[in-house]
Short mmCIF file of C-alpha atoms and ligand atoms in Angstrom, two decimals:
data_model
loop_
_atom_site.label_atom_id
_atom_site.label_comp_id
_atom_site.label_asym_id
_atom_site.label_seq_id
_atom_site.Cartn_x
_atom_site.Cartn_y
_atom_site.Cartn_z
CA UNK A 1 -26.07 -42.03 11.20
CA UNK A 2 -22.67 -41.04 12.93
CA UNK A 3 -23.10 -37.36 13.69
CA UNK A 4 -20.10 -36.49 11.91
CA UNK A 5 -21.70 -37.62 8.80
CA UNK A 6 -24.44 -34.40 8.77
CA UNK A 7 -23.28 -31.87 6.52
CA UNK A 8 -26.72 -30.18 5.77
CA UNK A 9 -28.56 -29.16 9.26
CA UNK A 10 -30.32 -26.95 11.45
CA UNK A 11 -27.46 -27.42 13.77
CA UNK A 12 -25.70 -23.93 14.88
CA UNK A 13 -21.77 -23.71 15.53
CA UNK A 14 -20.77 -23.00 18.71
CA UNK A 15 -19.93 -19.45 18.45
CA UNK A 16 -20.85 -15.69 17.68
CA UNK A 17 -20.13 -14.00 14.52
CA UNK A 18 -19.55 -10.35 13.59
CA UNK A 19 -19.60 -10.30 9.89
CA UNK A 20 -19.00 -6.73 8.44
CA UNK A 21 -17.79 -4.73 5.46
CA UNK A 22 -14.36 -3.39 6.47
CA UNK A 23 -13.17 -1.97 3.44
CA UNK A 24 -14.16 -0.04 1.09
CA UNK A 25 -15.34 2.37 3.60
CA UNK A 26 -18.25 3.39 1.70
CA UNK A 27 -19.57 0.01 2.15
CA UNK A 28 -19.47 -0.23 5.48
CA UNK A 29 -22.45 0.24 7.39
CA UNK A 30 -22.03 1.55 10.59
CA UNK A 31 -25.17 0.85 11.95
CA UNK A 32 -24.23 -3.03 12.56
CA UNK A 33 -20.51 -1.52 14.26
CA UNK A 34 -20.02 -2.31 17.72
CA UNK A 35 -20.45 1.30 19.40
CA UNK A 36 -18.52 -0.41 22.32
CA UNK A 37 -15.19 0.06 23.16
CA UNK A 38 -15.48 3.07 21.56
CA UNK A 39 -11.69 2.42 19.86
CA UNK A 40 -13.01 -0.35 17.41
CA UNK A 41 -14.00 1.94 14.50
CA UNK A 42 -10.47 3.20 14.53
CA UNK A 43 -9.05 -0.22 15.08
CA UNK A 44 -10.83 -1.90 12.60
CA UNK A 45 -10.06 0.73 10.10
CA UNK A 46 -6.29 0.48 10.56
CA UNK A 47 -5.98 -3.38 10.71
CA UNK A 48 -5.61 -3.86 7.11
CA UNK A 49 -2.41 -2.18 6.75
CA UNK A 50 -1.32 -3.31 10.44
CA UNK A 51 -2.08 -6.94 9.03
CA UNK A 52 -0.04 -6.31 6.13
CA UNK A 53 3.27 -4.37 8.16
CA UNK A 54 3.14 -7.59 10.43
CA UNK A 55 3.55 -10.24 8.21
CA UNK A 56 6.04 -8.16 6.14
CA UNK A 57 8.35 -7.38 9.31
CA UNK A 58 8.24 -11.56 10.31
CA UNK A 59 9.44 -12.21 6.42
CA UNK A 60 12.38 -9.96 7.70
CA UNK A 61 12.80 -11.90 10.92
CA UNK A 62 11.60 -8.66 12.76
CA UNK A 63 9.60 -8.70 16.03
CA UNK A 64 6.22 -8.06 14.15
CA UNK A 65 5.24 -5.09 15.71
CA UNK A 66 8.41 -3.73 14.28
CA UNK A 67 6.81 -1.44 11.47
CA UNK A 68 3.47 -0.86 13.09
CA UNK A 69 5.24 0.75 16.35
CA UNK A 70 7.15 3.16 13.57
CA UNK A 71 3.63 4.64 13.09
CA UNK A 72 3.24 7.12 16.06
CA UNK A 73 0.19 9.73 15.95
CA UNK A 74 1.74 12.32 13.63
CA UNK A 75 2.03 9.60 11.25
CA UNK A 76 0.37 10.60 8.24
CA UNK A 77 -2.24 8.45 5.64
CA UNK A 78 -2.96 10.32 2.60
CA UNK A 79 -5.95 9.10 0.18
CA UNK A 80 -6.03 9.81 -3.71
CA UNK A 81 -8.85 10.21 -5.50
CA UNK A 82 -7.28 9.50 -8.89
CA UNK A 83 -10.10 9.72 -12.22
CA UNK A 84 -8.59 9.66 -15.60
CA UNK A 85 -11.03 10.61 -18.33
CA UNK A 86 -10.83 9.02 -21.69
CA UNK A 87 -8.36 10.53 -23.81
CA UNK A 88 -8.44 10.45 -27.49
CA UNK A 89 -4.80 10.20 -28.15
CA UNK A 90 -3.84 7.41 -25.52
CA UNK A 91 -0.21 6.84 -27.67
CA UNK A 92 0.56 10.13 -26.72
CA UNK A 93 0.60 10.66 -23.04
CA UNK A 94 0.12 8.80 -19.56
CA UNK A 95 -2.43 8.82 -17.03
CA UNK A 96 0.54 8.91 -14.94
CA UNK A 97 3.69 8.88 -15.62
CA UNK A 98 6.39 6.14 -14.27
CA UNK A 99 6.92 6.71 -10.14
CA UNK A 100 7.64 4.80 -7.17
CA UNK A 101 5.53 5.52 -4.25
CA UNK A 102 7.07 7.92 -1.44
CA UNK A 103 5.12 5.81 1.33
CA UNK A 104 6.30 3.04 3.63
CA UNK A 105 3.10 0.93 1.61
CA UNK A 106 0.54 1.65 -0.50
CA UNK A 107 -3.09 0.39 -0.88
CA UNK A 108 -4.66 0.47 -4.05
CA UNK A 109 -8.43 0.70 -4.85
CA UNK A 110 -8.32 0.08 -8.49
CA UNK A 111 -11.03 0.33 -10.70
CA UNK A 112 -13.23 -2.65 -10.98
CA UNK A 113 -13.54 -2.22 -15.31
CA UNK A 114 -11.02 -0.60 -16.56
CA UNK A 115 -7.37 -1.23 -16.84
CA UNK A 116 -4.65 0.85 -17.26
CA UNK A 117 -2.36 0.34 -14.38
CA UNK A 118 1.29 -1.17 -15.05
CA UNK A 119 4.15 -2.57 -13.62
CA UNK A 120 7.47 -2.37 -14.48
CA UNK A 121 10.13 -5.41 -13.82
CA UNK A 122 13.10 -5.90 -15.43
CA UNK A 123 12.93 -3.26 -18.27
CA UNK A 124 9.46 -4.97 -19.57
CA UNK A 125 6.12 -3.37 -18.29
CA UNK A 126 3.32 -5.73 -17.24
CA UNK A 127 -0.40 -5.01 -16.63
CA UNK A 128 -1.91 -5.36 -13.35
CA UNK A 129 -5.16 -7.33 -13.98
CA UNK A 130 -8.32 -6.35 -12.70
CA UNK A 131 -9.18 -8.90 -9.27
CA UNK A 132 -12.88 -7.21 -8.61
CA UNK A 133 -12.76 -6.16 -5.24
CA UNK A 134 -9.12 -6.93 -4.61
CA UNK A 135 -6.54 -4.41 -3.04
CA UNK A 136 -3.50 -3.87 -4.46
CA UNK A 137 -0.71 -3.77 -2.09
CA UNK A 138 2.31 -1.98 -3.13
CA UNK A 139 5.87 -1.35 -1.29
CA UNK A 140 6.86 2.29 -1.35
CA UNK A 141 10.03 3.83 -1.35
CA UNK A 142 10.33 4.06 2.58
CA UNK A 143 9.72 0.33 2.70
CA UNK A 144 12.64 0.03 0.22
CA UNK A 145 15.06 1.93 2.39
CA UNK A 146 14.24 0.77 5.79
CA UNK A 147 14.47 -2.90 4.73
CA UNK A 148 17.69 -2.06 3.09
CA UNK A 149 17.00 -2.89 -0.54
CA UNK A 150 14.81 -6.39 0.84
CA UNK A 151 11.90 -5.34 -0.44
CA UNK A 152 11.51 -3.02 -3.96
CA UNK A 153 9.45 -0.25 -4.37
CA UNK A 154 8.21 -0.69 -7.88
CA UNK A 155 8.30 1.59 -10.68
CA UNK A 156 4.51 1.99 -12.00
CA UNK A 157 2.51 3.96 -14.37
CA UNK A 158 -0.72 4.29 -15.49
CA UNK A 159 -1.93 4.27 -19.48
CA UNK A 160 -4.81 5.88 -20.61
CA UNK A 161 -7.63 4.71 -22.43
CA UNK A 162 -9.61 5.99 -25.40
CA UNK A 163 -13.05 4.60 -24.98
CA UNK A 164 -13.40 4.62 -21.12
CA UNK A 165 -12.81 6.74 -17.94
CA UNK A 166 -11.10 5.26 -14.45
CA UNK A 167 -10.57 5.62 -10.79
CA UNK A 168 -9.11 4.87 -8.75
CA UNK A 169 -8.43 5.04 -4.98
CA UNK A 170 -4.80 5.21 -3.26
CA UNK A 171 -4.41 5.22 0.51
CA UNK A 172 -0.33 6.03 1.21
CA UNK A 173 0.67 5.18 4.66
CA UNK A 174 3.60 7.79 5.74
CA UNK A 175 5.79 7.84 8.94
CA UNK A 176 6.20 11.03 11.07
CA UNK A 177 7.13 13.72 8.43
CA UNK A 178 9.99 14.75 11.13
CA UNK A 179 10.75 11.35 11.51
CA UNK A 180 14.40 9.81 10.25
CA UNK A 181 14.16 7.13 7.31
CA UNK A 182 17.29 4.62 6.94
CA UNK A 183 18.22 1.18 6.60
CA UNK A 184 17.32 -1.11 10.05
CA UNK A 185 20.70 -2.11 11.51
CA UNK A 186 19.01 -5.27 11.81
CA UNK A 187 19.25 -5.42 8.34
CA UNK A 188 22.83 -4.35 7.58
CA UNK A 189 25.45 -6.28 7.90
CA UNK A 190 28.81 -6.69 6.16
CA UNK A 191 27.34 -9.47 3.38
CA UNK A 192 24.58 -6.50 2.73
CA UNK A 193 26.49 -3.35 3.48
CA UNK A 194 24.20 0.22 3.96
CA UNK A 195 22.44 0.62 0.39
CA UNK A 196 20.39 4.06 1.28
CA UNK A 197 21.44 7.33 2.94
CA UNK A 198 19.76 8.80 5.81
CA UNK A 199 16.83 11.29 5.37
CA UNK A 200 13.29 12.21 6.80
CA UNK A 201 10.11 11.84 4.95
CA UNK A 202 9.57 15.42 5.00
CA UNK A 203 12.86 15.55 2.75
CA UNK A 204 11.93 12.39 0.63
CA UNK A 205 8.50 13.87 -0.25
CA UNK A 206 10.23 17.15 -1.70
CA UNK A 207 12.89 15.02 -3.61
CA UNK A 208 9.79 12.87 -5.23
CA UNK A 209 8.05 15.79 -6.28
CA UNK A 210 10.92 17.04 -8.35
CA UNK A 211 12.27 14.04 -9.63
CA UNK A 212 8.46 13.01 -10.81
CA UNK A 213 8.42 16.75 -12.48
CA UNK A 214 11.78 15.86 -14.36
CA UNK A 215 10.97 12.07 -14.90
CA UNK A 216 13.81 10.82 -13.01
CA UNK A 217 13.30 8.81 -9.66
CA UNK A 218 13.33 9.49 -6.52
CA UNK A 219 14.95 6.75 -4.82
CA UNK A 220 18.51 7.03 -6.73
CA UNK A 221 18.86 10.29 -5.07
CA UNK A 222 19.49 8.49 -2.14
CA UNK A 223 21.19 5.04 -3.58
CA UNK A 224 24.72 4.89 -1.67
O1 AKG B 1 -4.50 4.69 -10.69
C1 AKG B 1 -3.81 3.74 -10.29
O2 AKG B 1 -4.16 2.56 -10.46
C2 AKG B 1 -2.50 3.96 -9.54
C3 AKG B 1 -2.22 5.40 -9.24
C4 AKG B 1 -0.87 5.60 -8.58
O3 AKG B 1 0.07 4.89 -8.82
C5 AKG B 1 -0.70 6.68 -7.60
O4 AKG B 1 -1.66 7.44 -7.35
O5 AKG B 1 0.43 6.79 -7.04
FE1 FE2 B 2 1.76 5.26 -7.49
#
């Protein structure tokens, strides 16, 4: 038999493994984590969205470390805890109403069973189906300025449901609240003039706030 005819063996590849739960982080079990360097907890948590910023910054033709470096230690990650009980007159209101996300991206836990979440794209609403153990990954409104209008920051919303609770879980990665927000000038030029005005996260978060209060969006607040 030619040995690269043997599928089925006792044969071992020629290399180690590390096979671990990453995300979600109440699966992980930290008893089979490396407790050396001390950095790789931290590292391994963060990779996910660093994975993500990389191959997002290449689609722009952007050194790849060109969102990931934006992220410097007062760089904030917010996680929401979001549970919407049943409601008995689902026609009536939202789980949450239409938004964009403030952040530069947006990971989404969302619930394994129940629906509910939906996009909107070009006036008609679509729902996002459930993908057990799949994370959503969603451009926020940052995203949308700094890549000059590249990428869109969706508008979503989230129906309720009249037999059955949800959760879900939202991590928002934010810049620097201090930190200045506006279009690369790598991706400006005068085929793709400036689309967004200048402002700081800090500013953008207050602007969302009100604009989600009065059901308007955020984002056209800062349209040029
Ligand atoms: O519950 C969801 O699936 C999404 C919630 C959401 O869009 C948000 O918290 O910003
Ligand atoms: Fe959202």
């Amino acid at each position: 038999m030619k040995s690269g005819s043997k599928v089925m063996g006792t044969t071992l590849d020629w290399c180690d493994r590390l096979y671990i739960i990453v995300e979600p982080e109440n699966r992980r079990i930290y008893s089979l984590w490396p407790t050396q360097p001390p950095s790789f907890r931290d590292i391994l948590s963060e990779y996910t969205v660093n994975l993500f910023l990389q191959n997002l910054a290449k689609l722009l033709d952007l050194h790849e470390g060109h969102f990931v470096n934006m992220f410097d230690e007062n760089a904030l990650t917010y996680a929401r805890l979001n549970y919407y009980p049943n409601c008995p007159k689902p026609d009536h209101v939202f789980g949450m109403k239409p938004h964009t996300d403030a952040s530069v991206i947006t990971i989404v836990f969302v619930d394994d069973n129940v629906s509910g979440l939906q996009l909107q794209k070009d006036g008609v609403w679509y729902n996002v189906p459930i993908v057990p153990n799949a994370l959503l990954v969603n451009m926020g409104d940052v995203m949308e300025i700094m890549s000059n209008g590249f990428f869109k920051s969706p508008i979503h919303r989230v129906v309720t449901n009249a037999e059955k609770e949800r959760l879900s879980l939202v991590m928002f990665y934010t810049l620097n609240p201090e930190k200045e927000i506006e279009p690369l000038p790598e991706l400006v030029d005068e085929k793709r003039p400036r689309r967004y005005m200048k402002t700081t996260t800090n500013d953008y978060t207050a602007k969302l706030f009100e604009t989600f209060a009065r059901g308007t969006l955020a984002i056209d607040t800062v349209k040029i």
